[in-house]
Coordinates of C-alpha atoms in Angstrom, one line a residue:
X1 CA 27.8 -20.7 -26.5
X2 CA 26.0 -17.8 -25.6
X3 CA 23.1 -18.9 -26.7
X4 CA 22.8 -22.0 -25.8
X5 CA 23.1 -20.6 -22.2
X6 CA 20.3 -18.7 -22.5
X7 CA 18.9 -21.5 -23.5
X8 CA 19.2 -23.1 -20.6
X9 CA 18.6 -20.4 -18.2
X10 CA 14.8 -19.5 -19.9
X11 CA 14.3 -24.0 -19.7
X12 CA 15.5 -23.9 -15.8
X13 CA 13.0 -21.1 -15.3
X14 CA 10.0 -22.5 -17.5
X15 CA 10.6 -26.0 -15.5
X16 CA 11.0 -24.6 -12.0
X17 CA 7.5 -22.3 -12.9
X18 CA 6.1 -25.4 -13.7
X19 CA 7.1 -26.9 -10.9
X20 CA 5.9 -24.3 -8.6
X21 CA 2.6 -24.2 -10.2
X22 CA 1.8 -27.5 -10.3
X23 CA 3.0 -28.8 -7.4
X24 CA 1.1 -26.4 -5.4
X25 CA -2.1 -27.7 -7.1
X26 CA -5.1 -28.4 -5.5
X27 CA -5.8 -31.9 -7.2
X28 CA -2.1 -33.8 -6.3
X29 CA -2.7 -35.0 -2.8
X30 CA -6.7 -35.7 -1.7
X31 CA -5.8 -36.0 1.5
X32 CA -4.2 -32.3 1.7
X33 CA -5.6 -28.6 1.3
X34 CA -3.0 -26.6 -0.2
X35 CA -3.9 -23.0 1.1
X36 CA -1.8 -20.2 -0.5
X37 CA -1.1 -17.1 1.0
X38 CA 1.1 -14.0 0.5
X39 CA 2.2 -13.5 3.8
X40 CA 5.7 -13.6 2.7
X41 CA 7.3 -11.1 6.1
X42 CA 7.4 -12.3 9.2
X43 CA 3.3 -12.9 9.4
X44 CA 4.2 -15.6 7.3
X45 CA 5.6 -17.6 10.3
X46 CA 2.6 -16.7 12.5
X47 CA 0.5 -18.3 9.7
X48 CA 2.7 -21.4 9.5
X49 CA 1.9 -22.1 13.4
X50 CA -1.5 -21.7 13.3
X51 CA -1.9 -24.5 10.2
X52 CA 0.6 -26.5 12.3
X53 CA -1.3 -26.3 15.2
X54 CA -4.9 -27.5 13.3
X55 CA -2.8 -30.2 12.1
X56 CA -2.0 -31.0 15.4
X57 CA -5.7 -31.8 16.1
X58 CA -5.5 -35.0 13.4
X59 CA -7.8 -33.7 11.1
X60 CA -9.1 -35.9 8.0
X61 CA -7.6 -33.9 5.6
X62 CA -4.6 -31.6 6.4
X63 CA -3.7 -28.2 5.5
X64 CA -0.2 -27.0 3.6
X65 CA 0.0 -24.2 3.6
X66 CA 2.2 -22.4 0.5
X67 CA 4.0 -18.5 1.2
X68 CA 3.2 -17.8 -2.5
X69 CA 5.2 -14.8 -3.9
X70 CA 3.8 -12.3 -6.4
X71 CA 0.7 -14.5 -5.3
X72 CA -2.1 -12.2 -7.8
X73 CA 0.4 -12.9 -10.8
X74 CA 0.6 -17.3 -9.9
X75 CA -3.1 -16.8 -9.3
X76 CA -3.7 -15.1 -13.4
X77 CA -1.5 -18.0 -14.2
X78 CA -3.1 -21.2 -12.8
X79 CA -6.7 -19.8 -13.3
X80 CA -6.0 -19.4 -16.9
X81 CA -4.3 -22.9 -17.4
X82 CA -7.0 -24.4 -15.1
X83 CA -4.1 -26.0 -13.5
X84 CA -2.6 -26.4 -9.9
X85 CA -5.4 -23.7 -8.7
X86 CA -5.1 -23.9 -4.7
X87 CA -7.5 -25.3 -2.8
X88 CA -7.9 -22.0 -0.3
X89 CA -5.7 -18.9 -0.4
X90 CA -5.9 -15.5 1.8
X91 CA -6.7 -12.3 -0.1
X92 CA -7.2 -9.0 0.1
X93 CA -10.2 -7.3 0.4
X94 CA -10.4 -4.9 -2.3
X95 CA -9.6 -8.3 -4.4
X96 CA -13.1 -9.2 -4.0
X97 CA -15.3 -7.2 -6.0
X98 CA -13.0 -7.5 -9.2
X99 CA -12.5 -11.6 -8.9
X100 CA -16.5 -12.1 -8.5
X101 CA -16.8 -9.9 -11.2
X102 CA -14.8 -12.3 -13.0
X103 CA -16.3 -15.3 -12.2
X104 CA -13.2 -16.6 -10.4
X105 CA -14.2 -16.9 -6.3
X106 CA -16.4 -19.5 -5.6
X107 CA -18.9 -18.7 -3.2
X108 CA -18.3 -20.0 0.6
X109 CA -22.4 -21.4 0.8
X110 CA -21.3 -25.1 1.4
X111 CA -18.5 -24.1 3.7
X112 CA -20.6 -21.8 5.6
X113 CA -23.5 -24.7 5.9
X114 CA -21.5 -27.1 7.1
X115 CA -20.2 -24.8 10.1
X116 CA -22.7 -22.7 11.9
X117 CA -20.1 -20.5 13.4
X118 CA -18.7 -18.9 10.8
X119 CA -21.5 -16.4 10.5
X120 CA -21.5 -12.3 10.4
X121 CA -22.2 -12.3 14.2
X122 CA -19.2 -13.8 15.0
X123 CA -17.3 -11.5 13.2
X124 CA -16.1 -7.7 12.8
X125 CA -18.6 -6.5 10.7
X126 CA -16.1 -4.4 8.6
X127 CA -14.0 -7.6 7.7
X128 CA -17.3 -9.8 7.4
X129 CA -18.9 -7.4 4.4
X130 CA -16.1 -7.2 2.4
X131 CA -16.7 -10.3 1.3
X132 CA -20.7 -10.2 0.6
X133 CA -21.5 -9.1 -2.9
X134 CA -25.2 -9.4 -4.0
X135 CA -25.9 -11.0 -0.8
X136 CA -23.7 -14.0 -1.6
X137 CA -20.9 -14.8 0.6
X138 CA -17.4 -15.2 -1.2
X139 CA -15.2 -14.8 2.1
X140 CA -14.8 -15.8 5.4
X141 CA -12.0 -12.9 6.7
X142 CA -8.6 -13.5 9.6
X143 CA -7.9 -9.9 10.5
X144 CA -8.7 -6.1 9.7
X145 CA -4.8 -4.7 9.0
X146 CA -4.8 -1.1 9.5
X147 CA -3.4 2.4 9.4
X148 CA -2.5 3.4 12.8
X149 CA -1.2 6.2 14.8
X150 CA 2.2 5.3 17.3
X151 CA 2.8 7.7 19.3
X152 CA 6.5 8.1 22.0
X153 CA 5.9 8.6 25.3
X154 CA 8.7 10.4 25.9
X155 CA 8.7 12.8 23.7
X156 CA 5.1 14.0 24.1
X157 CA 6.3 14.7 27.9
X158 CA 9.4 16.5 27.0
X159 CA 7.0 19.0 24.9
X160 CA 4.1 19.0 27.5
X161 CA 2.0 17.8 24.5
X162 CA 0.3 14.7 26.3
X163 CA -3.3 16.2 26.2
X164 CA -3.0 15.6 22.7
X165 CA -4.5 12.5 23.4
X166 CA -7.0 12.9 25.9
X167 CA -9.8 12.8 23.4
X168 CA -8.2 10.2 20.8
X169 CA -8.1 12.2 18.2
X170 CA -4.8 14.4 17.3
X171 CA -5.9 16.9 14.4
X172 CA -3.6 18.5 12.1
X173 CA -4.4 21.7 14.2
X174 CA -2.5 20.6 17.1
X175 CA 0.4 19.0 14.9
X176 CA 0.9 22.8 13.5
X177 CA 0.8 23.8 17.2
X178 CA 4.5 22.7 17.5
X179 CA 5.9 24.8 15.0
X180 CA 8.7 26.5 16.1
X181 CA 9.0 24.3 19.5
X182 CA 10.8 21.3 18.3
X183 CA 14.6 20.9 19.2
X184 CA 16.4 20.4 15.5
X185 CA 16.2 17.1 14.3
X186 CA 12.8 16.4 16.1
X187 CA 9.6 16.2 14.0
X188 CA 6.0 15.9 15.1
X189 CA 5.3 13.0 12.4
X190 CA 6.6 11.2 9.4
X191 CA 5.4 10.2 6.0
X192 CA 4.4 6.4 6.6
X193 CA 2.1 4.8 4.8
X194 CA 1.0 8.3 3.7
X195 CA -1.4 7.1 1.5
X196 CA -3.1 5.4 3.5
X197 CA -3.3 8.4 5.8
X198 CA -4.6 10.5 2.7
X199 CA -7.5 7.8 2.0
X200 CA -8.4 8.3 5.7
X201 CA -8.8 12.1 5.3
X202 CA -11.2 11.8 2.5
X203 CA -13.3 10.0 5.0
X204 CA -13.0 12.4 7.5
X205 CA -13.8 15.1 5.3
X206 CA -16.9 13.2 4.8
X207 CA -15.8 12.7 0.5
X208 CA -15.5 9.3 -1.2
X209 CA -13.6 8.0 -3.7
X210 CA -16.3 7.3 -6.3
X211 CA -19.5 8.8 -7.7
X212 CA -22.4 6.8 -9.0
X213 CA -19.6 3.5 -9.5
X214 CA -17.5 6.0 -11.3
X215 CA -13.8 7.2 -9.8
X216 CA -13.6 10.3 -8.3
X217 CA -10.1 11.5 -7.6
X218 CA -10.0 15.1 -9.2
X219 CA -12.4 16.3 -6.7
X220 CA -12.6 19.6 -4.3
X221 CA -12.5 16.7 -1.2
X222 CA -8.9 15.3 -2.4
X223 CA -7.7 18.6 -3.0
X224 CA -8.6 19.2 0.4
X225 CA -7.2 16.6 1.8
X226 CA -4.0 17.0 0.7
X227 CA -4.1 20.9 1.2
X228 CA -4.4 20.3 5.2
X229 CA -1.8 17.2 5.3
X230 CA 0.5 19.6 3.3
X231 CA 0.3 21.8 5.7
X232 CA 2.2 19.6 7.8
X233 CA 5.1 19.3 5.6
X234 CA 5.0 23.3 5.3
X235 CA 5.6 23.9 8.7
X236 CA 8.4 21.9 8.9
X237 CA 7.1 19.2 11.4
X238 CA 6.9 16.2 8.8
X239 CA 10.2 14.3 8.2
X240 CA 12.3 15.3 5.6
X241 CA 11.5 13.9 2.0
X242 CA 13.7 11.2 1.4
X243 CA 14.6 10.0 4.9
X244 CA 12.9 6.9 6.3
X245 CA 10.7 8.2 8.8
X246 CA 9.8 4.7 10.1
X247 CA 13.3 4.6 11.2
X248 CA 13.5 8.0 12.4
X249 CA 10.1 7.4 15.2
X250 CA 12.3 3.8 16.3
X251 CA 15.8 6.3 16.8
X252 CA 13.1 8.3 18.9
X253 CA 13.2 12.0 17.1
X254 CA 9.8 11.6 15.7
X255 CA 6.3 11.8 18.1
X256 CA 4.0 10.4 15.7
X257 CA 4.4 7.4 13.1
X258 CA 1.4 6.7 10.6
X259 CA 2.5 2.9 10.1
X260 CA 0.6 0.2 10.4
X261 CA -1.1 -2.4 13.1
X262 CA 1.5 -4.7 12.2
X263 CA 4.5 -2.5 12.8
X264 CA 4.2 -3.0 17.1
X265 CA 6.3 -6.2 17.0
X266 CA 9.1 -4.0 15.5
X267 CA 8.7 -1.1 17.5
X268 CA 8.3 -3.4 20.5
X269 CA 11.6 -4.9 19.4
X270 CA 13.7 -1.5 19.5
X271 CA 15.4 -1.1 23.0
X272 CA 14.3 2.0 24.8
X273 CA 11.4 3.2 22.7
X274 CA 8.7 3.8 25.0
X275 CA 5.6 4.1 22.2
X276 CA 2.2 3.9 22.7
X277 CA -0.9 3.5 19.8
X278 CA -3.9 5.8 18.7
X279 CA -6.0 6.7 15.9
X280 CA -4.3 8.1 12.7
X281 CA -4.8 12.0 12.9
X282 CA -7.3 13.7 11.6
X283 CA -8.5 17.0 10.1
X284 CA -11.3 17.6 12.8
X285 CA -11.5 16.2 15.8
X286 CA -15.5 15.4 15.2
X287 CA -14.3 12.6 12.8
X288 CA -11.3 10.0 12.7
X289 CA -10.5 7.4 10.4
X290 CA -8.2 4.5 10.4
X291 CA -8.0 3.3 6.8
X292 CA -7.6 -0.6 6.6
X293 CA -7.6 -3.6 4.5
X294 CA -8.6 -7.2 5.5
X295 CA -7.1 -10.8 4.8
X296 CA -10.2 -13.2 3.6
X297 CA -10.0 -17.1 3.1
X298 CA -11.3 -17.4 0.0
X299 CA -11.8 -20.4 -2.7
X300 CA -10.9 -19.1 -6.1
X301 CA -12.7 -21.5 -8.7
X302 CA -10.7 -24.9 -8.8
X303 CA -13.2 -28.0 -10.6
X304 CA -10.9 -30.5 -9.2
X305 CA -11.6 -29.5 -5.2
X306 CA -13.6 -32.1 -4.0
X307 CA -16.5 -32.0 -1.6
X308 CA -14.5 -33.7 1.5
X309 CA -11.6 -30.7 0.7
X310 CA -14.5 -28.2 0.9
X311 CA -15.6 -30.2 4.5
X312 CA -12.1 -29.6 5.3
X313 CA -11.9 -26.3 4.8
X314 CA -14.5 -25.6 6.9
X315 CA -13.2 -27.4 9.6
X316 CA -9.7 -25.6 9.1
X317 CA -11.6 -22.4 9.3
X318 CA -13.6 -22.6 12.1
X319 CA -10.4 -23.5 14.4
X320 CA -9.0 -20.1 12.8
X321 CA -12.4 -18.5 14.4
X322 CA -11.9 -20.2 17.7
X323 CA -8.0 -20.5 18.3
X324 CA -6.2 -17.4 16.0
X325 CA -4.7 -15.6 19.2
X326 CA -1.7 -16.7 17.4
X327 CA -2.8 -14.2 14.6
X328 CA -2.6 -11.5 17.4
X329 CA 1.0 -11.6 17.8
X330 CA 1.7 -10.6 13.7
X331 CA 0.3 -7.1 15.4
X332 CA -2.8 -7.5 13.6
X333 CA -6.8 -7.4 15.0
X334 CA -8.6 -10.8 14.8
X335 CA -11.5 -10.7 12.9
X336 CA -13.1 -13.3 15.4
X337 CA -14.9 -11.8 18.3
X338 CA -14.6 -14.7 20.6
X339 CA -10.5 -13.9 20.2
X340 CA -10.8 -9.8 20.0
X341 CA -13.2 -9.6 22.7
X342 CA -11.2 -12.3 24.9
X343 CA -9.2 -11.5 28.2
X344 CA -5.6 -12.2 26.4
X345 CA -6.1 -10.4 23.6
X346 CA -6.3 -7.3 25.9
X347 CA -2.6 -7.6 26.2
X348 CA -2.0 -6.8 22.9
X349 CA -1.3 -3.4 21.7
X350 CA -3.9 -3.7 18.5
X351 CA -6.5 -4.1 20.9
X352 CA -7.3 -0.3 21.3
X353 CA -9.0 -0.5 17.8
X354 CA -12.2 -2.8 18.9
X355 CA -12.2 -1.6 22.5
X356 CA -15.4 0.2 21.8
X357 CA -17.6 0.8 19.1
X358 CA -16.6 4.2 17.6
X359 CA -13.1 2.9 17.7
X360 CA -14.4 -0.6 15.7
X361 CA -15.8 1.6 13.3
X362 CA -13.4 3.8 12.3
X363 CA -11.6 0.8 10.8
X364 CA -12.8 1.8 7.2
X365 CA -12.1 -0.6 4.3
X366 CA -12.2 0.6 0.7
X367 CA -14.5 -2.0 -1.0
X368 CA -15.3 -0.2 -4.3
X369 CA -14.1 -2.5 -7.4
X370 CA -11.6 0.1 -8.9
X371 CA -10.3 0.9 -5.8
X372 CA -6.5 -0.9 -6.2
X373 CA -6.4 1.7 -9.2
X374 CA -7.0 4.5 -7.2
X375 CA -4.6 3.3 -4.1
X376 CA -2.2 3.0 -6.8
X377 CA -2.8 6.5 -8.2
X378 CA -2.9 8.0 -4.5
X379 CA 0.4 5.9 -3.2
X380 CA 2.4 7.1 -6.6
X381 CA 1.9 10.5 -6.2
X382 CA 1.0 11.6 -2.9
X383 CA 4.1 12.3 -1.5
X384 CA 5.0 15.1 -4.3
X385 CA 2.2 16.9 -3.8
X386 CA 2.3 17.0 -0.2
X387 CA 6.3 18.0 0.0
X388 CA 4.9 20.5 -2.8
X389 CA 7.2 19.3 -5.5
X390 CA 4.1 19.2 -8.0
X391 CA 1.5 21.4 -8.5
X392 CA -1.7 19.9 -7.0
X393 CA -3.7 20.8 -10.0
X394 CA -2.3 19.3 -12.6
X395 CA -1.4 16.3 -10.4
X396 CA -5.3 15.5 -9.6
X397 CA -5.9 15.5 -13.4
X398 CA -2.7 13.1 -14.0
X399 CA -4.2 10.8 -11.0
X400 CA -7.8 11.1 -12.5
X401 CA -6.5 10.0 -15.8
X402 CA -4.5 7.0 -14.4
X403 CA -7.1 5.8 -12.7
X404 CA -9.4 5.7 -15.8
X405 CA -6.7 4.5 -18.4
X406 CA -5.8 1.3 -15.6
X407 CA -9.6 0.7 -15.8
X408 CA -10.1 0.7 -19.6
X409 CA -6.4 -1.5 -20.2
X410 CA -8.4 -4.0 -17.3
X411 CA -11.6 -3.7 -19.6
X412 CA -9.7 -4.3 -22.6
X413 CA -7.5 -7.0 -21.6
X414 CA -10.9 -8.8 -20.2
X415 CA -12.9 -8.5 -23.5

């Protein structure tokens, strides 16, 4: 009996893959772009407007669009099968280098042809060149999605600390100038995304994380890094390991949280949290870095997509270009400069980061090919080391070592 309802359960899952995979294909409605994403929070519903209101404008062909869950994993699948491949998806910038590596992006030269506007002018430049390897464009990009610095209002009055911001730029300096000055239960910043904040102090230190295509995590600069963002945690001013700082900025005992550009809806949603948004801080006050990623339409290699879909397409994209305030709301900042540099979209809190050009440019986006190794390595570890539960050491040799086994299993597994 038991058995036989195994059976079952593994033929339920096999058929409702199946159905998943090939219903979603690119080849089962001509009339139709599927378009994939795996914007499966609350973007997700921004995204489904947007395609709702270009189908609104009665094009030829229409756009589906599909939330896609564990997207990367359906994409290895229906790339290896050949099979229900979509006809457009969104991904992530540090995607790129590794699927044209591959052979699995197609480039976007006919798309780009047929629609003058979607050019690198028109565009952050950041988000643009993520997707131009060799010279050949594989991406056209919606957004740069970065690491960002909120900040309460409140509580940088109630410590007199407001000058903190007068330049932009809060460095760890200040942060340790609060030690000792904090009623208990306060803290001067939590632990968000504190990856992403250590990738941004590598910049700042003016370090990289590679050498001649090569990873570079065991280096003097990392160390570094986390040696001053540690310092943090030693004085007592970072929130506790363990608690969910995010939470802790929104019940108002925190001054600074290191989330994300997407995060203001939330915090906008949280009754009496008056917050505000700057650049993630920095070890110097000569340099700041807001470490970001970027969501790119992209055409992953599909034989069946036909040359009207790939008119399509083009179309669909170039009303993203023109009408994606809509994007704007999800918290994150348009790639488009006729939205980011428009009137309306100075009402949105996200705006700060392209308000001028030293802010555009500290968006930085990681576009070497093994960096989703080394994001991994960073994001597993990071917090040990910086609560000083590991010895920092050791723990740059484990990350080094991580990093290179992920990258010979990926060498291995393509051969």
């Amino acid at each position: 009996m038991l058995k036989k309802k195994w059976g079952f359960s593994v033929l339920a899952s096999v058929l409702l893959l199946s159905t998943v995979l090939t219903g979603c294909g690119g080849d089962d409605d001509k009339k139709t772009i599927t378009f994939w994403t795996p914007l499966t929070g609350d973007d997700g519903a921004y995204m489904d407007q947007l395609v709702k209101d270009y189908n609104a404008t009665n094009p030829e062909i229409k756009v589906k669009h599909v939330i896609t869950a564990d997207m990367y994993t359906k994409i290895s699948t229906v790339l290896s099968s050949g099979k229900g491949v979509p006809d457009l998806s969104i991904i992530h910038a540090d995607r790129v280098p590794g699927y044209v590596k591959q052979g699995v992006l197609e480039p976007m030269t006919d798309v780009i042809a047929a629609q003058p506007e979607l050019k690198q002018d028109n565009y952050l430049p950041q988000a643009w060149s993520t997707g131009t390897i060799d010279n050949v464009q594989y991406s056209v990009p919606l957004d740069i999605h970065a690491n960002v610095m909120y900040y309460n209002k409140d509580l940088l009055a109630k410590y007199g600390v407001e000058s903190f911001l007068d330049d932009n730029v809060v460095t760890i300096d200040e942060i340790l100038s609060l030690q000792g000055k904090l009623d208990e239960g306060d803290y001067v910043v939590n632990d968000a995304l504190l990856g992403w904040v250590m990738l941004a102090q590598i910049q700042n230190l003016g370090g990289d994380i590679q050498q001649d295509g090569k990873p570079a995590v065991n280096t003097p600069v990392m160390k570094q890094a986390f040696e001053e963002v540690k310092k943090i945690n030693d004085a007592g001013l970072m929130t506790p390991f363990g608690e969910d700082g995010y939470l802790m900025f929104q019940s108002g005992n925190v001054l600074f949280s290191t989330d994300g550009t997407w995060s203001s809806t939330a915090h906008a949603g949280v009754e009496g949290l008056n917050f505000g948004v700057t650049n993630v801080y920095s070890t110097s006050a000569d340099k700041f870095t807001n470490r970001g990623s970027s969501h790119l339409f992209a055409m992953l290699k599909n034989e069946d997509r036909s040359e009207e879909k790939v008119a399509g397409i083009g179309q669909f994209l170039e009303f993203i270009r023109a009408n994606s305030m809509e994007w704007a709301k999800a918290g994150q900042i348009v790639a488009s400069k006729q939205v980011n540099e428009s009137p309306e979209y100075q009402n949105y809190m996200q705006s700060f980061f392209t308000s001028n050009e030293q802010e555009t440019q500290s968006l930085y986006i990681y576009t070497y090919e093994y960096y989703p190794y080394i994001a991994e390595a960073v994001d597993t570890y990071c917090g040990d080391i910086v609560r000083g539960n590991v010895d920092i050491d050791e723990t740059l040799q484990t990350m080094q070592k991580f990093v290179e086994d992920k990258i010979a299993e990926s060498a291995g597994a393509a051969q």
